[in-house]
Coordinates of C-alpha atoms in Angstrom, one line a residue:
Chain A
M1 CA 70.6 142.2 119.0
K2 CA 68.3 144.2 117.0
T3 CA 68.4 143.1 113.4
S4 CA 66.6 139.3 112.7
S5 CA 65.4 136.5 113.8
P6 CA 67.0 133.5 112.5
Q7 CA 64.5 132.8 109.7
S8 CA 65.2 136.1 108.3
T9 CA 69.1 135.5 108.5
L10 CA 68.8 133.6 104.6
L11 CA 66.1 136.4 103.4
L12 CA 68.8 138.9 103.8
S13 CA 70.2 140.4 100.9
K14 CA 73.9 139.2 99.6
W15 CA 75.5 142.6 100.5
K16 CA 74.3 142.3 104.3
R17 CA 74.9 138.9 105.0
I18 CA 78.3 139.5 104.1
R19 CA 78.5 142.2 106.4
K20 CA 77.2 140.2 108.8
Q21 CA 79.3 137.5 108.4
Y22 CA 82.7 139.6 107.8
Q23 CA 84.1 137.8 111.1
L24 CA 83.8 134.2 108.6
Y25 CA 85.6 136.2 106.2
L26 CA 88.4 136.9 108.0
F27 CA 88.4 133.6 109.0
L28 CA 88.9 132.4 105.6
F29 CA 90.6 134.8 104.6
P30 CA 94.5 133.9 105.9
T31 CA 94.2 130.3 104.0
I32 CA 92.6 132.1 100.6
L33 CA 95.8 133.9 100.0
F34 CA 98.0 131.0 101.0
F35 CA 96.1 129.3 97.8
I36 CA 96.3 131.9 95.8
V37 CA 100.2 133.0 96.8
F38 CA 101.6 129.0 96.6
H39 CA 99.0 127.6 94.2
Y40 CA 97.5 129.8 91.9
I41 CA 100.8 131.9 91.3
P42 CA 102.5 129.1 90.8
M43 CA 100.2 127.9 88.1
Y44 CA 100.6 131.2 86.7
G45 CA 104.2 130.7 87.0
V46 CA 104.6 127.4 84.5
T47 CA 104.2 130.0 81.9
I48 CA 107.7 130.1 82.1
A49 CA 107.6 126.9 80.0
F50 CA 106.9 128.4 77.1
K51 CA 109.5 131.3 77.7
N52 CA 113.3 131.7 78.2
F53 CA 113.6 131.8 81.6
M54 CA 115.9 134.7 83.0
A55 CA 117.1 134.8 86.4
S56 CA 117.6 139.1 85.5
K57 CA 114.3 139.5 84.2
G58 CA 112.1 137.4 85.8
I59 CA 109.4 135.4 84.8
M60 CA 107.0 138.5 83.4
G61 CA 110.4 140.1 81.3
S62 CA 111.5 136.5 79.5
P63 CA 111.0 136.1 76.2
W64 CA 108.3 133.9 74.7
V65 CA 109.4 130.8 72.4
G66 CA 106.6 128.7 72.5
F67 CA 106.6 125.0 72.1
E68 CA 110.6 125.2 72.2
H69 CA 111.1 123.6 75.0
F70 CA 108.4 121.0 74.6
E71 CA 110.0 120.0 71.4
R72 CA 113.1 119.5 72.8
F73 CA 111.6 117.1 75.9
F74 CA 109.5 114.5 73.2
S75 CA 112.3 114.6 70.8
S76 CA 114.9 114.1 74.0
Y77 CA 116.9 110.6 74.2
K78 CA 115.0 110.5 78.2
F79 CA 112.2 110.8 76.8
S80 CA 111.4 107.2 76.2
T81 CA 113.0 106.0 78.9
V82 CA 111.1 108.5 81.3
M83 CA 107.8 107.9 80.2
W84 CA 108.0 104.1 80.1
N85 CA 109.2 104.2 83.8
T86 CA 106.8 106.6 85.1
L87 CA 104.0 104.3 83.0
I88 CA 105.2 100.9 84.4
I89 CA 106.0 102.2 87.9
N90 CA 102.3 103.6 88.1
L91 CA 100.8 100.7 86.9
Y92 CA 102.9 97.8 88.4
E93 CA 101.6 99.8 91.9
L94 CA 98.2 100.2 90.6
I95 CA 97.3 96.3 90.0
I96 CA 99.7 95.2 92.8
A97 CA 99.0 98.0 96.0
F98 CA 95.8 98.8 95.2
P99 CA 93.9 95.7 95.6
I100 CA 95.5 94.2 98.4
P101 CA 94.2 96.9 101.1
I102 CA 90.5 95.8 99.7
I103 CA 90.9 91.9 100.2
M104 CA 92.7 92.7 103.7
A105 CA 89.7 94.6 104.2
L106 CA 87.3 91.8 103.9
L107 CA 88.7 89.7 105.5
L108 CA 89.8 91.4 108.1
N109 CA 86.1 92.1 108.4
Q110 CA 85.0 88.7 109.0
V111 CA 87.3 88.1 111.9
A112 CA 85.2 87.8 114.8
N113 CA 87.4 88.4 117.4
A114 CA 87.1 92.3 118.3
R115 CA 90.6 92.2 120.2
F116 CA 92.7 90.0 117.2
K117 CA 91.0 92.5 115.3
K118 CA 92.9 95.3 116.7
L119 CA 95.4 93.9 116.8
V120 CA 95.6 93.1 113.0
Q121 CA 95.0 96.8 112.4
T122 CA 96.9 98.5 114.9
V123 CA 100.1 96.2 113.4
T124 CA 99.9 96.7 109.7
Y125 CA 98.8 100.5 109.8
A126 CA 102.0 101.1 112.3
P127 CA 104.7 101.5 109.6
H128 CA 102.8 104.1 108.1
F129 CA 104.0 107.0 110.1
I130 CA 107.5 106.1 109.4
S131 CA 109.2 108.5 107.0
V132 CA 110.0 107.2 103.8
V133 CA 113.8 108.4 104.6
V134 CA 113.6 105.8 107.0
I135 CA 111.9 103.2 104.7
V136 CA 114.4 104.2 102.8
G137 CA 117.5 103.5 104.9
M138 CA 115.5 100.3 106.0
L139 CA 115.3 98.7 102.3
Y140 CA 120.0 99.3 102.1
L141 CA 120.0 97.3 105.5
F142 CA 118.1 94.4 104.7
L143 CA 118.7 94.2 101.2
S144 CA 122.4 94.5 101.6
P145 CA 124.5 92.1 99.7
R146 CA 127.0 92.4 102.5
N147 CA 125.0 91.6 105.4
G148 CA 121.3 92.3 104.5
L149 CA 118.7 90.0 105.7
L150 CA 117.1 88.9 102.8
N151 CA 120.1 88.0 101.1
Q152 CA 121.8 86.0 104.9
L153 CA 118.7 83.9 103.7
I154 CA 119.6 83.9 100.0
V155 CA 123.0 82.9 100.9
W156 CA 122.1 80.0 103.8
F157 CA 119.5 78.7 100.8
G158 CA 122.9 78.2 98.6
G159 CA 122.1 81.0 96.4
E160 CA 123.9 84.2 95.0
P161 CA 123.7 87.8 97.1
V162 CA 122.0 90.0 94.7
F163 CA 122.6 93.4 94.8
F164 CA 119.0 94.6 95.0
M165 CA 119.2 98.0 95.9
A166 CA 121.4 98.5 92.6
S167 CA 119.9 96.7 90.2
A168 CA 117.3 97.9 87.4
E169 CA 115.8 95.4 87.4
W170 CA 114.3 94.8 91.3
F171 CA 113.9 98.7 91.4
K172 CA 110.6 98.8 90.5
T173 CA 109.5 95.5 92.5
I174 CA 111.2 96.5 95.9
F175 CA 109.6 99.9 95.7
V176 CA 106.1 98.9 94.6
F177 CA 106.5 96.2 97.2
S178 CA 108.3 98.3 100.2
G179 CA 105.0 100.3 99.9
V180 CA 102.7 97.9 100.2
W181 CA 104.7 97.3 103.5
Q182 CA 104.2 100.4 104.4
N183 CA 100.9 101.6 103.1
A184 CA 98.6 98.3 102.6
G185 CA 97.1 98.8 106.6
W186 CA 96.4 102.5 106.2
S187 CA 94.9 102.3 103.2
M188 CA 92.8 99.1 104.6
I189 CA 90.9 102.0 107.0
I190 CA 88.5 103.3 104.6
Y191 CA 87.5 100.0 103.1
L192 CA 86.6 99.0 106.8
A193 CA 84.8 101.9 107.4
A194 CA 82.8 101.2 103.9
L195 CA 82.3 97.5 105.2
T196 CA 80.8 98.5 108.7
A197 CA 77.9 100.3 106.5
V198 CA 76.9 97.2 105.3
S199 CA 73.2 96.3 106.7
P200 CA 73.6 92.7 109.1
D201 CA 70.5 91.8 107.7
L202 CA 71.7 91.1 103.8
H203 CA 74.1 88.6 105.7
E204 CA 71.8 87.2 108.3
A205 CA 69.5 86.5 105.1
A206 CA 72.2 84.9 103.8
V207 CA 73.5 82.9 105.9
V208 CA 70.2 81.5 106.6
D209 CA 70.2 80.5 103.2
G210 CA 73.0 78.8 102.8
A211 CA 76.3 81.1 101.9
S212 CA 78.9 80.4 103.3
K213 CA 81.3 83.1 104.6
F214 CA 83.3 83.4 101.5
Q215 CA 80.3 83.9 99.1
R216 CA 78.5 85.9 101.3
I217 CA 82.3 88.0 100.6
L218 CA 82.1 87.5 97.3
H219 CA 78.4 88.8 96.9
I220 CA 77.4 91.3 99.6
D221 CA 80.4 92.6 101.0
L222 CA 82.5 93.1 97.6
P223 CA 79.4 94.7 96.0
S224 CA 79.0 97.2 98.8
L225 CA 82.1 98.5 98.5
L226 CA 82.2 99.1 95.2
P227 CA 81.4 103.0 95.2
T228 CA 84.3 103.8 97.6
I229 CA 86.6 101.5 95.2
M230 CA 86.2 103.6 92.8
I231 CA 86.3 106.8 93.8
L232 CA 89.5 105.4 95.1
L233 CA 90.1 104.3 91.8
I234 CA 90.1 107.8 90.3
L235 CA 92.0 109.8 93.1
N236 CA 94.5 107.2 92.1
I237 CA 94.3 107.4 88.8
G238 CA 94.1 111.4 89.0
S239 CA 97.8 111.0 90.9
F240 CA 98.8 108.9 88.2
M241 CA 101.9 110.4 87.3
A242 CA 102.7 111.5 89.9
V243 CA 103.1 108.6 92.9
G244 CA 106.1 108.2 95.2
F245 CA 108.6 110.6 93.5
E246 CA 110.0 111.2 97.0
K247 CA 110.5 107.7 97.5
I248 CA 112.0 106.8 94.0
Y249 CA 114.5 109.8 94.6
L250 CA 115.9 108.3 97.8
M251 CA 115.7 104.8 95.9
Q252 CA 117.4 106.1 93.1
N253 CA 121.2 105.2 92.2
P254 CA 123.4 105.7 89.5
L255 CA 123.7 101.8 89.0
N256 CA 119.8 102.1 88.7
I257 CA 119.1 105.3 87.4
G258 CA 117.9 103.1 83.8
S259 CA 114.9 102.3 85.9
S260 CA 114.4 104.6 88.2
E261 CA 114.4 107.7 85.9
V262 CA 110.5 109.1 86.3
I263 CA 109.8 112.7 84.6
Q264 CA 109.4 113.9 88.3
T265 CA 112.8 113.3 88.7
Y266 CA 114.1 114.4 85.6
V267 CA 112.0 117.3 86.9
Y268 CA 114.6 117.9 89.4
Q269 CA 117.6 117.2 88.0
T270 CA 117.0 118.9 85.2
G271 CA 115.9 121.7 87.3
L272 CA 117.0 122.2 90.2
L273 CA 120.3 120.3 89.8
S274 CA 121.1 121.3 86.3
A275 CA 119.2 125.3 86.5
Q276 CA 117.5 124.5 83.4
Y277 CA 114.0 125.8 84.7
S278 CA 112.4 126.5 81.7
Y279 CA 113.3 123.2 80.0
S280 CA 112.4 121.1 83.4
A281 CA 109.1 123.3 83.6
A282 CA 108.2 122.5 80.6
V283 CA 108.6 118.5 81.3
G284 CA 106.9 119.0 84.5
L285 CA 103.6 121.1 83.3
F286 CA 103.5 118.0 80.5
N287 CA 103.3 115.6 83.5
S288 CA 100.5 117.8 85.1
V289 CA 98.2 118.4 81.7
I290 CA 99.0 113.9 81.9
N291 CA 97.5 113.7 85.1
F292 CA 94.1 116.3 85.0
I293 CA 93.3 114.5 81.5
L294 CA 93.0 111.0 83.3
L295 CA 91.6 112.5 86.2
V296 CA 88.8 114.2 84.4
G297 CA 88.5 111.4 81.9
F298 CA 88.5 108.6 84.5
N299 CA 85.9 110.6 86.5
Q300 CA 83.8 111.1 83.1
L301 CA 83.9 107.4 82.3
A302 CA 82.8 106.6 86.0
K303 CA 80.4 108.4 85.9
S304 CA 78.8 107.2 82.8
L305 CA 79.2 103.8 84.3
K306 CA 77.0 104.6 86.7
Q307 CA 79.4 103.6 89.8
A308 CA 80.7 106.8 91.2
S309 CA 82.0 110.6 90.8
L310 CA 84.2 113.2 92.3
W311 CA 81.4 115.4 90.9
Chain B
M1 CA 68.3 82.1 115.6
T2 CA 70.9 79.6 115.0
I3 CA 71.9 78.2 112.4
K4 CA 74.6 75.4 111.7
A5 CA 77.7 77.1 110.5
H6 CA 78.7 76.2 107.2
A7 CA 81.1 73.4 106.9
K8 CA 83.3 75.4 104.9
D9 CA 83.2 78.6 106.8
R10 CA 85.2 76.7 109.8
W11 CA 88.3 76.4 107.4
F12 CA 87.4 79.6 106.1
D13 CA 87.9 81.1 109.8
F14 CA 91.4 79.2 110.4
L15 CA 92.5 80.3 107.1
N16 CA 91.9 83.3 107.7
Y17 CA 93.2 83.8 111.5
S18 CA 96.9 82.1 109.6
F19 CA 97.2 84.5 106.6
L20 CA 96.1 87.3 108.8
T21 CA 98.9 86.4 111.4
L22 CA 101.2 86.1 109.1
L23 CA 100.4 90.0 107.3
M24 CA 101.2 90.6 111.5
L25 CA 104.2 89.2 110.9
I26 CA 105.8 90.5 107.9
V27 CA 105.2 93.4 109.0
L28 CA 106.7 93.1 112.4
Y29 CA 109.6 91.6 111.7
P30 CA 111.7 94.0 110.2
L31 CA 110.8 96.3 112.8
Y32 CA 112.3 93.9 115.1
V33 CA 115.1 93.1 114.0
I34 CA 116.0 97.0 114.0
V35 CA 115.1 96.9 117.5
I36 CA 117.0 94.3 118.6
S37 CA 120.2 95.1 116.0
S38 CA 120.4 98.4 117.0
V39 CA 121.3 96.8 121.0
S40 CA 123.9 93.9 119.4
D41 CA 127.1 94.0 119.2
P42 CA 128.0 95.3 115.7
N43 CA 130.2 92.2 114.6
S44 CA 127.3 90.1 115.4
V45 CA 124.9 92.0 113.1
N46 CA 127.3 92.7 110.2
A47 CA 127.8 88.7 110.8
G48 CA 124.4 87.7 110.4
Q49 CA 123.8 86.6 114.0
V50 CA 121.0 88.4 114.8
W51 CA 117.5 87.3 113.8
L52 CA 115.9 86.6 117.0
L53 CA 117.5 87.8 119.8
P54 CA 119.9 90.6 120.5
K55 CA 123.5 89.3 120.2
G56 CA 126.3 90.9 122.9
F57 CA 124.4 93.4 124.4
T58 CA 125.8 96.8 124.0
L59 CA 125.0 100.3 123.4
E60 CA 127.7 102.0 121.3
G61 CA 125.6 102.8 118.5
Y62 CA 123.2 105.1 120.5
E63 CA 126.1 106.4 122.7
R64 CA 127.8 107.7 119.1
I65 CA 124.3 108.7 117.7
F66 CA 124.3 111.2 121.2
Q67 CA 127.8 112.4 121.0
D68 CA 126.8 113.0 117.1
E69 CA 126.3 116.8 117.2
R70 CA 124.6 116.6 113.6
I71 CA 121.7 114.5 114.9
W72 CA 121.1 116.5 117.9
R73 CA 121.0 119.7 115.6
G74 CA 118.6 118.1 113.5
Y75 CA 116.6 116.9 116.1
S76 CA 116.2 120.4 117.6
N77 CA 115.8 121.7 114.2
S78 CA 112.8 118.9 113.4
L79 CA 111.2 119.8 116.6
L80 CA 110.8 123.3 115.5
Y81 CA 109.7 123.4 112.0
T82 CA 107.2 120.6 113.4
S83 CA 105.6 122.5 116.4
L84 CA 105.5 125.7 114.6
G85 CA 104.3 124.1 111.3
T86 CA 101.9 122.4 113.5
A87 CA 100.9 125.9 115.6
I88 CA 100.3 127.4 111.8
N89 CA 98.2 124.6 109.6
V90 CA 96.1 123.8 112.9
V91 CA 95.0 127.5 112.9
L92 CA 94.1 128.2 109.0
T93 CA 93.0 124.6 108.9
L94 CA 90.3 125.0 111.9
T95 CA 89.5 128.9 110.8
A96 CA 88.8 128.3 106.9
G97 CA 87.0 125.0 107.8
Y98 CA 84.4 126.5 109.8
A99 CA 84.3 129.0 107.7
L100 CA 83.2 126.7 104.9
S101 CA 81.2 125.0 106.7
R102 CA 78.9 127.5 107.2
N103 CA 76.3 128.8 104.7
I104 CA 78.3 132.4 103.6
V105 CA 78.1 134.0 99.9
G106 CA 80.3 133.0 97.7
R107 CA 81.3 129.2 99.6
N108 CA 81.3 127.4 96.8
W109 CA 83.6 129.4 94.7
F110 CA 86.0 129.5 97.4
M111 CA 86.1 125.8 97.9
F112 CA 86.6 125.1 94.2
L113 CA 89.8 127.3 94.2
I114 CA 90.6 125.2 97.4
V115 CA 90.0 121.8 95.5
F116 CA 91.3 122.7 92.2
T117 CA 94.3 122.4 93.7
M118 CA 94.5 119.1 94.5
F119 CA 93.9 117.9 91.1
F120 CA 96.2 120.6 89.4
G121 CA 99.8 122.6 90.3
G122 CA 102.1 124.8 88.7
G123 CA 104.8 122.2 89.6
L124 CA 108.3 122.1 91.3
I125 CA 110.1 124.7 89.2
P126 CA 107.6 127.6 89.3
S127 CA 107.1 127.3 93.2
Y128 CA 110.3 127.3 93.6
L129 CA 111.3 129.9 92.1
L130 CA 108.2 131.8 94.2
I131 CA 109.7 130.6 97.4
K132 CA 113.1 132.4 96.0
E133 CA 111.3 135.6 95.1
L134 CA 109.4 135.2 98.2
G135 CA 113.1 135.9 100.1
M136 CA 112.3 132.3 101.9
Y137 CA 114.9 130.2 100.5
N138 CA 117.2 129.0 102.9
T139 CA 115.1 129.9 106.1
I140 CA 112.9 128.4 107.9
W141 CA 110.0 130.1 106.9
S142 CA 110.5 127.5 103.0
Q143 CA 110.0 124.6 105.8
V144 CA 106.6 125.8 107.4
I145 CA 104.8 128.6 104.4
P146 CA 104.2 126.3 102.1
T147 CA 102.4 123.9 103.0
A148 CA 100.6 125.8 105.8
V149 CA 97.6 123.9 104.8
G150 CA 95.8 121.6 102.7
A151 CA 92.9 121.0 100.4
W152 CA 92.3 117.5 102.0
N153 CA 92.6 118.8 105.6
I154 CA 89.9 121.5 105.2
I155 CA 88.0 119.5 103.6
I156 CA 87.8 117.2 106.5
T157 CA 88.0 119.7 108.9
R158 CA 84.6 121.3 106.5
T159 CA 82.6 117.8 106.7
F160 CA 83.2 118.0 110.8
F161 CA 82.2 121.1 111.4
A162 CA 79.0 120.6 109.2
Q163 CA 77.7 117.5 110.8
T164 CA 78.9 118.3 114.9
I165 CA 77.5 122.0 114.8
P166 CA 74.0 121.7 114.8
N167 CA 72.6 124.9 112.7
E168 CA 70.2 125.6 116.1
L169 CA 73.0 125.9 118.2
H170 CA 74.8 128.6 116.1
E171 CA 70.8 130.4 115.7
A172 CA 70.6 130.3 119.6
A173 CA 73.9 131.5 120.0
E174 CA 73.0 134.3 117.6
M175 CA 70.1 135.6 119.6
D176 CA 72.3 135.9 122.5
G177 CA 73.9 138.5 120.7
C178 CA 77.1 136.2 120.4
S179 CA 79.3 137.1 117.7
D180 CA 81.3 134.6 115.1
A181 CA 84.7 134.6 116.4
V182 CA 83.3 134.3 119.9
F183 CA 80.8 131.6 119.1
F184 CA 83.6 130.2 117.4
W185 CA 86.3 130.0 120.1
K186 CA 83.6 129.7 123.1
I187 CA 81.4 126.6 121.8
V188 CA 82.7 125.3 118.2
L189 CA 86.1 124.7 119.7
P190 CA 85.3 123.2 123.1
L191 CA 83.0 120.9 120.9
S192 CA 85.8 120.0 118.5
T193 CA 88.4 118.6 120.5
P194 CA 88.2 115.0 118.3
I195 CA 88.9 116.9 114.4
I196 CA 91.7 119.6 116.3
A197 CA 93.8 116.2 118.0
V198 CA 93.2 115.0 114.4
M199 CA 94.7 117.9 112.8
V200 CA 97.3 118.3 115.0
L201 CA 98.5 114.9 114.6
F202 CA 97.9 114.8 110.8
S203 CA 99.8 117.7 111.0
A204 CA 102.6 116.7 113.2
V205 CA 103.9 113.6 112.0
G206 CA 103.9 115.3 108.0
H207 CA 106.4 117.8 109.3
W208 CA 108.1 115.3 111.4
N209 CA 108.7 112.6 108.6
S210 CA 109.2 115.5 105.7
Y211 CA 112.0 116.2 103.5
F212 CA 111.2 117.3 100.2
Q213 CA 111.1 121.0 101.4
A214 CA 114.5 120.7 103.0
L215 CA 115.8 119.1 100.5
I216 CA 115.0 121.9 97.9
Y217 CA 114.7 124.9 99.8
L218 CA 117.6 124.7 102.5
R219 CA 121.3 125.1 101.7
E220 CA 122.5 125.7 104.9
E221 CA 123.6 122.5 107.5
A222 CA 122.8 124.1 110.5
L223 CA 119.3 124.6 109.4
Y224 CA 118.9 120.5 108.0
P225 CA 116.2 118.6 109.9
L226 CA 116.0 115.3 110.9
Q227 CA 114.8 113.5 107.7
I228 CA 117.8 115.7 106.2
V229 CA 120.6 114.0 108.2
L230 CA 119.0 110.5 108.2
R231 CA 119.3 111.0 104.5
E232 CA 122.7 111.4 104.7
I233 CA 123.8 108.7 107.3
L234 CA 121.4 105.7 106.2
I235 CA 121.4 106.8 102.4
V236 CA 124.2 108.7 100.7
N237 CA 126.7 106.9 102.3
E238 CA 125.3 103.6 102.0
T239 CA 125.4 104.6 97.9
Q240 CA 129.0 105.9 98.7
E241 CA 130.3 102.8 100.5
N242 CA 128.4 100.7 97.5
A243 CA 130.8 102.4 94.8
L244 CA 133.9 102.1 96.5
T245 CA 135.7 99.0 97.5
A246 CA 136.5 97.2 100.6
A247 CA 139.7 98.1 100.3
Q248 CA 138.9 102.0 99.8
S249 CA 137.2 102.6 102.5
D250 CA 138.2 103.7 106.0
S251 CA 137.1 100.1 107.9
E252 CA 136.8 102.3 111.4
M253 CA 134.5 104.7 109.8
L254 CA 132.9 102.2 108.2
R255 CA 132.1 100.5 111.7
I256 CA 130.8 103.5 112.9
V257 CA 128.2 104.3 110.8
D258 CA 127.0 100.8 110.5
V259 CA 126.8 101.2 114.5
M260 CA 124.6 104.1 114.5
K261 CA 122.3 103.3 111.7
Y262 CA 120.0 100.6 113.4
G263 CA 119.6 103.2 116.6
I264 CA 119.3 106.2 114.7
I265 CA 116.0 104.8 113.0
I266 CA 114.8 104.2 116.5
V267 CA 116.0 107.3 117.9
A268 CA 114.3 109.4 114.5
C269 CA 110.9 107.6 114.7
L270 CA 111.1 107.7 118.9
P271 CA 108.7 110.5 119.1
V272 CA 106.1 109.2 116.8
L273 CA 106.0 105.9 118.3
V274 CA 105.5 106.7 122.1
L275 CA 102.7 108.8 120.9
Y276 CA 101.5 106.1 118.2
P277 CA 98.9 104.3 120.7
F278 CA 97.5 107.4 121.6
L279 CA 97.4 108.7 118.1
Q280 CA 96.1 105.9 116.6
R281 CA 92.3 106.3 117.2
Y282 CA 92.2 109.4 116.4
F283 CA 93.5 109.2 113.0
V284 CA 91.3 106.2 112.0
K285 CA 88.8 109.0 113.2
G286 CA 90.2 111.3 110.4
V287 CA 90.6 108.5 107.8
M288 CA 86.1 108.1 108.6
I289 CA 85.0 111.7 109.0
G290 CA 87.3 112.5 105.7
S291 CA 85.7 109.4 104.3
I292 CA 82.5 111.0 104.6
K293 CA 81.2 112.3 101.0
G294 CA 81.0 116.1 102.2

């Protein structure tokens, strides 16, 4: 090795460093190429939202039409339904599905018996590995008006069977709670990990002062989780308009469409099934932009509250 | 130091244990019912008599499943997509994660390029048109290339390397005339089994369970992965059935599909279920590494 002692690596000029580390650039090359092709080219491709896409002319050659597609979306009769469903489903999910893993982690953290703790964890995050297709298949089975378990229970208690999967009123609730069933245990892991970092001294001191377990959860554990909660909340809000598209699409049918049509399923419907590429790309872009604004805005807000931020 | 336990704490513990036990039951019971229904007499299942134990033991459902060509084909397609996709995924994630864990010129710039895609994207339609233009539509490649590597996994991997491979180690190797590639291959990889396991598992489960890539990019039935076949049997069929009245539907057909449903869920989840006990601790590790700010 003629070049250098380790310290001088840092002092080498940029170009020398690049030459010296060319193998690392080769490592990075395929991935960067991948991101450029599969993420950045589609970002450019979004310009078709401002054009009238014609397959024969390609994205570049199609004529510009400005905001025509956006205007069409905003004035379409679908707009209010689609926006409303998207917002409500996500808000519902945020209110129900977000806090549950936190509560579960706080409670599980109080369990002294290590084997029981492990058991609860193993069991509760198992459903995370089941595919959405199977989850929705299970929903159809368990909620079937003909022989589904839940309806049998309802009938047994003297009620009338409810056709859950075909009812617009039930759609959002089924969507959110089946999501909790599948993912709460999994989301809990990160909070449990954060709780292991809480200093035992704090708890000991609190015990000496006569604090009950519940008080310690409230005044020691919960505050120590706050930064983690904030980060996850920001991330959640950053994908506010995007969650659960695959599952919503699978759960959707003509009978519940009134409450299950969200922006993304609408994009899929108009874009891929009816081939209105430009219009659908405009709707999709509108969605991404709102998402991005929410993310940046909320991150800023969190920063100013001095809790946590992503950047 | 012993301090008398708070009197309220005993109540708290009692309620806490009961609550968590109830939670486990809520999670487990549906899975349990699927298992016992899959080996029960379909008539008992339909009559709603299968609650606690299998009734009228039969393997007819499984026999039907093994006779169904679609399922076999879906299974082998899924295996192919999963193994190929995972291989590509892991290689790209590890190499990129490693390069980014080192102090290369332009590192922050590359990181930004990657991380930005987590927050903004072109969306469905431009991606779809791109895949078509690249000639990947309706080929295996559409199932493995567009998801070849993910930003989040790169972050996790980079953090792992940055924390476990001390700089001194690299400097020592450099003194001995070891190139970056050799160092990565001979020293970094053997020290990195946990992160490799995490990435293999994340990616394999993801590929095995994915259906949306297939839904948009595949047209030919011969290429369908298992999840698309499942969707047809478990969901599309059910929706159609709901649209028909009992008299219209072919009752024998209906019976066969019903018999198959429970078993097919088990068969589809089998690979993941078999691996689950081994996977679990690696998964937890992966999530924890990911949670550390890097």
